[in-house]
Short mmCIF file of C-alpha atoms in Angstrom, two decimals:
data_model
loop_
_atom_site.label_atom_id
_atom_site.label_comp_id
_atom_site.label_asym_id
_atom_site.label_seq_id
_atom_site.Cartn_x
_atom_site.Cartn_y
_atom_site.Cartn_z
CA UNK T 1 11.02 -11.93 16.37
CA UNK T 2 7.95 -12.09 18.60
CA UNK T 3 7.28 -8.64 19.83
CA UNK T 4 5.17 -9.95 22.68
CA UNK T 5 7.13 -12.96 24.03
CA UNK T 6 5.55 -12.35 27.56
CA UNK T 7 2.02 -13.29 28.30
CA UNK T 8 -0.34 -11.24 30.52
CA UNK T 9 -3.42 -13.35 31.31
CA UNK T 10 -5.29 -10.14 32.20
CA UNK T 11 -4.50 -8.68 28.70
CA UNK T 12 -3.81 -11.63 26.38
CA UNK T 13 -4.27 -9.71 23.12
CA UNK T 14 -2.61 -6.20 23.59
CA UNK T 15 -2.95 -3.89 20.68
CA UNK T 16 0.54 -2.55 20.98
CA UNK T 17 4.04 -3.93 21.48
CA UNK T 18 5.36 -0.71 22.71
CA UNK T 19 7.72 -0.49 19.75
CA UNK T 20 7.91 2.34 17.21
CA UNK T 21 6.40 1.71 13.74
CA UNK T 22 9.81 2.28 12.08
CA UNK T 23 13.35 2.71 13.18
CA UNK T 24 14.28 5.46 10.68
CA UNK T 25 12.64 7.99 8.32
CA UNK T 26 13.37 5.97 5.17
CA UNK T 27 11.73 2.76 6.48
CA UNK T 28 8.74 4.80 7.73
CA UNK T 29 8.38 6.48 4.29
CA UNK T 30 8.37 3.20 2.49
CA UNK T 31 5.80 1.66 4.89
CA UNK T 32 3.52 4.59 4.50
CA UNK T 33 3.97 4.74 0.74
CA UNK T 34 3.08 1.03 0.14
CA UNK T 35 0.28 0.97 2.61
CA UNK T 36 -1.45 4.18 1.44
CA UNK T 37 -1.10 3.21 -2.33
CA UNK T 38 -2.63 -0.12 -1.61
CA UNK T 39 -5.46 1.58 0.30
CA UNK T 40 -6.07 3.72 -2.82
CA UNK T 41 -5.89 0.75 -5.11
CA UNK T 42 -8.53 -1.20 -3.20
CA UNK T 43 -10.64 1.75 -2.06
CA UNK T 44 -13.61 0.45 -4.01
CA UNK T 45 -13.26 -3.07 -2.64
CA UNK T 46 -15.11 -3.42 0.62
CA UNK T 47 -13.75 -6.95 1.14
CA UNK T 48 -10.11 -5.89 1.13
CA UNK T 49 -8.49 -4.86 4.41
CA UNK T 50 -5.16 -3.10 4.38
CA UNK T 51 -3.09 -2.28 7.46
CA UNK T 52 0.28 -1.11 8.51
CA UNK T 53 2.18 -2.25 11.64
CA UNK T 54 -0.94 -3.97 13.01
CA UNK T 55 -0.50 -6.96 15.44
CA UNK T 56 -1.73 -10.14 13.89
CA UNK T 57 -2.65 -12.92 16.27
CA UNK T 58 -3.09 -16.13 14.12
CA UNK T 59 -4.34 -18.32 17.01
CA UNK T 60 -6.22 -17.48 20.22
CA UNK T 61 -4.00 -19.69 22.38
CA UNK T 62 -0.99 -17.44 23.28
CA UNK T 63 0.77 -20.58 24.54
CA UNK T 64 0.89 -21.73 20.92
CA UNK T 65 1.92 -18.51 19.28
CA UNK T 66 2.34 -14.84 19.88
CA UNK T 67 1.61 -12.10 17.41
CA UNK T 68 3.69 -10.46 14.75
CA UNK T 69 3.22 -7.04 13.13
CA UNK T 70 3.98 -6.93 9.47
CA UNK T 71 4.94 -3.59 8.15
CA UNK T 72 2.04 -3.81 5.75
CA UNK T 73 -0.45 -6.56 5.23
CA UNK T 74 -3.38 -7.15 2.86
CA UNK T 75 -6.33 -9.43 3.66
CA UNK T 76 -8.77 -10.40 0.91
CA UNK T 77 -12.12 -11.49 2.05
CA UNK T 78 -12.38 -9.29 5.15
CA UNK T 79 -14.21 -5.97 5.45
CA UNK T 80 -12.61 -2.67 5.88
CA UNK T 81 -12.88 -0.98 9.30
CA UNK T 82 -11.00 -0.08 12.47
CA UNK T 83 -9.10 -2.83 14.28
CA UNK T 84 -6.89 -2.49 17.32
CA UNK T 85 -5.32 -5.82 16.18
CA UNK T 86 -6.09 -8.64 13.82
CA UNK T 87 -7.44 -11.69 15.60
CA UNK T 88 -7.60 -14.27 12.90
CA UNK T 89 -10.14 -16.57 14.65
CA UNK T 90 -12.53 -13.60 14.80
CA UNK T 91 -12.00 -12.89 11.05
CA UNK T 92 -13.37 -16.08 9.70
CA UNK T 93 -9.97 -17.75 10.02
CA UNK T 94 -8.61 -15.66 7.10
CA UNK T 95 -4.96 -15.01 7.28
CA UNK T 96 -3.31 -12.10 5.58
CA UNK T 97 -2.54 -13.20 2.13
CA UNK T 98 0.15 -10.62 1.34
CA UNK T 99 2.67 -9.08 3.67
CA UNK T 100 5.50 -6.52 3.22
CA UNK T 101 8.54 -5.91 5.37
CA UNK T 102 10.85 -3.05 4.97
CA UNK T 103 14.33 -3.84 6.31
CA UNK T 104 16.15 -1.57 8.77
CA UNK T 105 19.68 -1.81 10.01
CA UNK T 106 18.48 -3.14 13.36
CA UNK T 107 16.75 -6.25 11.86
CA UNK T 108 18.86 -9.33 12.33
CA UNK T 109 19.23 -12.31 10.03
CA UNK T 110 17.60 -14.48 12.73
CA UNK T 111 14.70 -12.18 13.14
CA UNK T 112 13.88 -12.13 9.35
CA UNK T 113 14.36 -15.94 9.10
CA UNK T 114 11.89 -16.31 11.99
CA UNK T 115 9.44 -14.04 10.25
CA UNK T 116 9.77 -15.96 7.06
CA UNK T 117 8.97 -19.22 8.88
CA UNK T 118 6.10 -17.61 10.75
CA UNK T 119 4.50 -16.39 7.54
CA UNK T 120 4.97 -19.83 5.96
CA UNK T 121 3.39 -21.50 8.90
CA UNK T 122 0.28 -19.24 9.18
CA UNK T 123 -0.78 -19.08 5.57
CA UNK T 124 0.79 -16.01 3.90
CA UNK T 125 0.66 -16.44 0.14
CA UNK T 126 3.06 -13.65 -0.91
CA UNK T 127 5.93 -12.18 1.19
CA UNK T 128 7.91 -9.12 -0.03
CA UNK T 129 10.99 -7.98 1.70
CA UNK T 130 12.62 -4.75 0.66
CA UNK T 131 15.96 -3.37 1.88
CA UNK T 132 16.08 0.36 0.96
CA UNK T 133 19.69 0.55 2.19
CA UNK T 134 20.99 -1.92 -0.44
CA UNK T 135 18.03 -1.48 -2.82
CA UNK T 136 17.40 -5.22 -2.72
CA UNK T 137 14.02 -6.82 -3.07
CA UNK T 138 13.25 -10.50 -2.12
CA UNK T 139 9.98 -12.23 -2.55
CA UNK T 140 8.46 -15.54 -1.67
CA UNK T 141 5.36 -17.20 -3.08
CA UNK T 142 3.38 -20.06 -1.43
CA UNK T 143 3.78 -23.46 -2.97
CA UNK T 144 1.89 -25.96 -0.87
CA UNK T 145 3.00 -25.63 2.78
CA UNK T 146 6.06 -23.59 1.94
CA UNK T 147 6.99 -20.09 0.96
CA UNK T 148 9.44 -20.40 -1.92
CA UNK T 149 11.83 -17.70 -3.21
CA UNK T 150 11.45 -16.19 -6.58
CA UNK T 151 14.49 -15.26 -8.50
CA UNK T 152 13.03 -13.33 -11.52
CA UNK T 153 12.01 -10.26 -9.61
CA UNK T 154 12.36 -7.44 -12.07
CA UNK T 155 8.99 -6.91 -13.79
CA UNK T 156 7.30 -9.32 -11.30
CA UNK T 157 3.57 -8.83 -11.09
CA UNK T 158 1.80 -9.92 -7.78
CA UNK T 159 -0.76 -12.70 -8.40
CA UNK T 160 -2.94 -11.30 -5.51
CA UNK T 161 -2.44 -7.55 -5.80
CA UNK T 162 -1.86 -7.11 -9.64
CA UNK T 163 0.87 -4.59 -8.93
CA UNK T 164 4.29 -4.73 -10.67
CA UNK T 165 7.75 -4.29 -9.25
CA UNK T 166 10.82 -2.84 -11.02
CA UNK T 167 14.27 -2.33 -9.60
CA UNK T 168 16.17 0.64 -11.00
CA UNK T 169 19.87 1.16 -10.09
CA UNK T 170 18.65 3.72 -7.53
CA UNK T 171 15.32 2.41 -6.04
CA UNK T 172 12.36 0.16 -6.21
CA UNK T 173 9.48 1.27 -8.34
CA UNK T 174 5.93 -0.19 -7.97
CA UNK T 175 3.19 0.17 -10.47
CA UNK T 176 -0.58 -0.51 -10.16
CA UNK T 177 -2.44 -2.70 -12.53
CA UNK T 178 -3.21 0.27 -14.74
CA UNK T 179 0.46 1.24 -14.88
CA UNK T 180 0.19 4.16 -12.44
CA UNK T 181 3.33 4.43 -10.26
CA UNK T 182 3.02 4.28 -6.46
CA UNK T 183 3.50 7.86 -5.30
CA UNK T 184 4.48 9.47 -2.00
CA UNK T 185 1.99 11.83 -0.30
CA UNK T 186 4.05 14.79 -1.56
CA UNK T 187 3.98 13.49 -5.12
CA UNK T 188 0.17 13.12 -4.85
CA UNK T 189 -0.13 16.60 -3.53
CA UNK T 190 1.91 18.02 -6.40
CA UNK T 191 -0.05 16.12 -9.00
CA UNK T 192 -3.33 17.34 -7.49
CA UNK T 193 -2.04 20.96 -7.47
CA UNK T 194 -0.94 20.63 -11.05
CA UNK T 195 -4.37 19.26 -12.06
CA UNK T 196 -6.09 22.06 -10.26
CA UNK T 197 -3.86 24.71 -11.90
CA UNK T 198 -4.34 23.14 -15.29
CA UNK T 199 -8.14 23.10 -14.78
CA UNK T 200 -8.11 26.73 -13.72
CA UNK T 201 -5.97 27.64 -16.76
CA UNK T 202 -8.42 25.84 -19.04
CA UNK T 203 -11.44 27.54 -17.41
CA UNK T 204 -9.65 30.92 -17.86
CA UNK T 205 -9.11 30.20 -21.56
CA UNK T 206 -12.70 29.01 -22.04
CA UNK T 207 -13.93 32.29 -20.40
CA UNK T 208 -11.60 34.36 -22.58
CA UNK T 209 -12.95 32.58 -25.71
CA UNK T 210 -16.50 33.14 -24.55
CA UNK T 211 -15.89 36.82 -24.01
CA UNK T 212 -14.18 37.22 -27.43
CA UNK T 213 -17.15 35.57 -29.07
CA UNK T 214 -19.59 37.91 -27.25
CA UNK T 215 -17.57 41.00 -28.45
CA UNK T 216 -17.61 39.68 -31.94
CA UNK T 217 -21.33 39.02 -31.87
CA UNK T 218 -21.90 42.61 -30.51
CA UNK T 219 -19.96 44.05 -33.47
CA UNK T 220 -21.89 42.10 -35.94
CA UNK T 221 -25.17 43.28 -34.42
CA UNK T 222 -23.96 46.85 -34.66
CA UNK T 223 -23.49 46.26 -38.40
CA UNK T 224 -27.08 44.89 -38.66
CA UNK T 225 -26.03 41.33 -38.89
CA UNK T 226 -27.67 38.70 -36.67
CA UNK T 227 -24.90 36.38 -35.57
CA UNK T 228 -27.49 33.76 -34.49
CA UNK T 229 -29.23 33.65 -37.82
CA UNK T 230 -28.94 30.46 -39.90
CA UNK T 231 -26.69 30.97 -42.93
#
């Protein structure tokens, strides 16, 4: 589970584990989709930090613990900004409250059990694990010192994020607090293009209406009628 089991005293907190962000395109797409939609959701919150595949060091002593890189993590109470890694002791001791993992075929049961134990130990409040291959969502919520599984998943709303989860027979759907679905970059682009096209069409119609009104006014003036006069 620990991507940096070795310890180099000359570089105790490396910013990369040398591993790819994802092991297949589907896993990568889900990581990007969740991370980017959460960035958008909290764009106006300067105290919410969102990151994908960022090494999190919970303690400074590498003899106690190495880092882990959640696929997506959200930290409330910490400013936005660039980080090469997340050193918790330099972040006011604030641990990521919410983490997401997207399962790939290479993930072993032991690895995921170790991650669950790690997140429970170091203060994660909500842990979401999605397997796109089987379309299965699992989640755990902190109760005291433990992360406890939640069984009523469909329609679940995150206490921290305010987002809602719905499992259809085909896929996982995620909705923001306002009901807007999480979208891929392609879907965002298509919606933006549609909005631009619709705005252009409305502007064209408005211009056509203005020109028609001008022609009508010109005809009235030719008949000796002032179209601007009060009736």
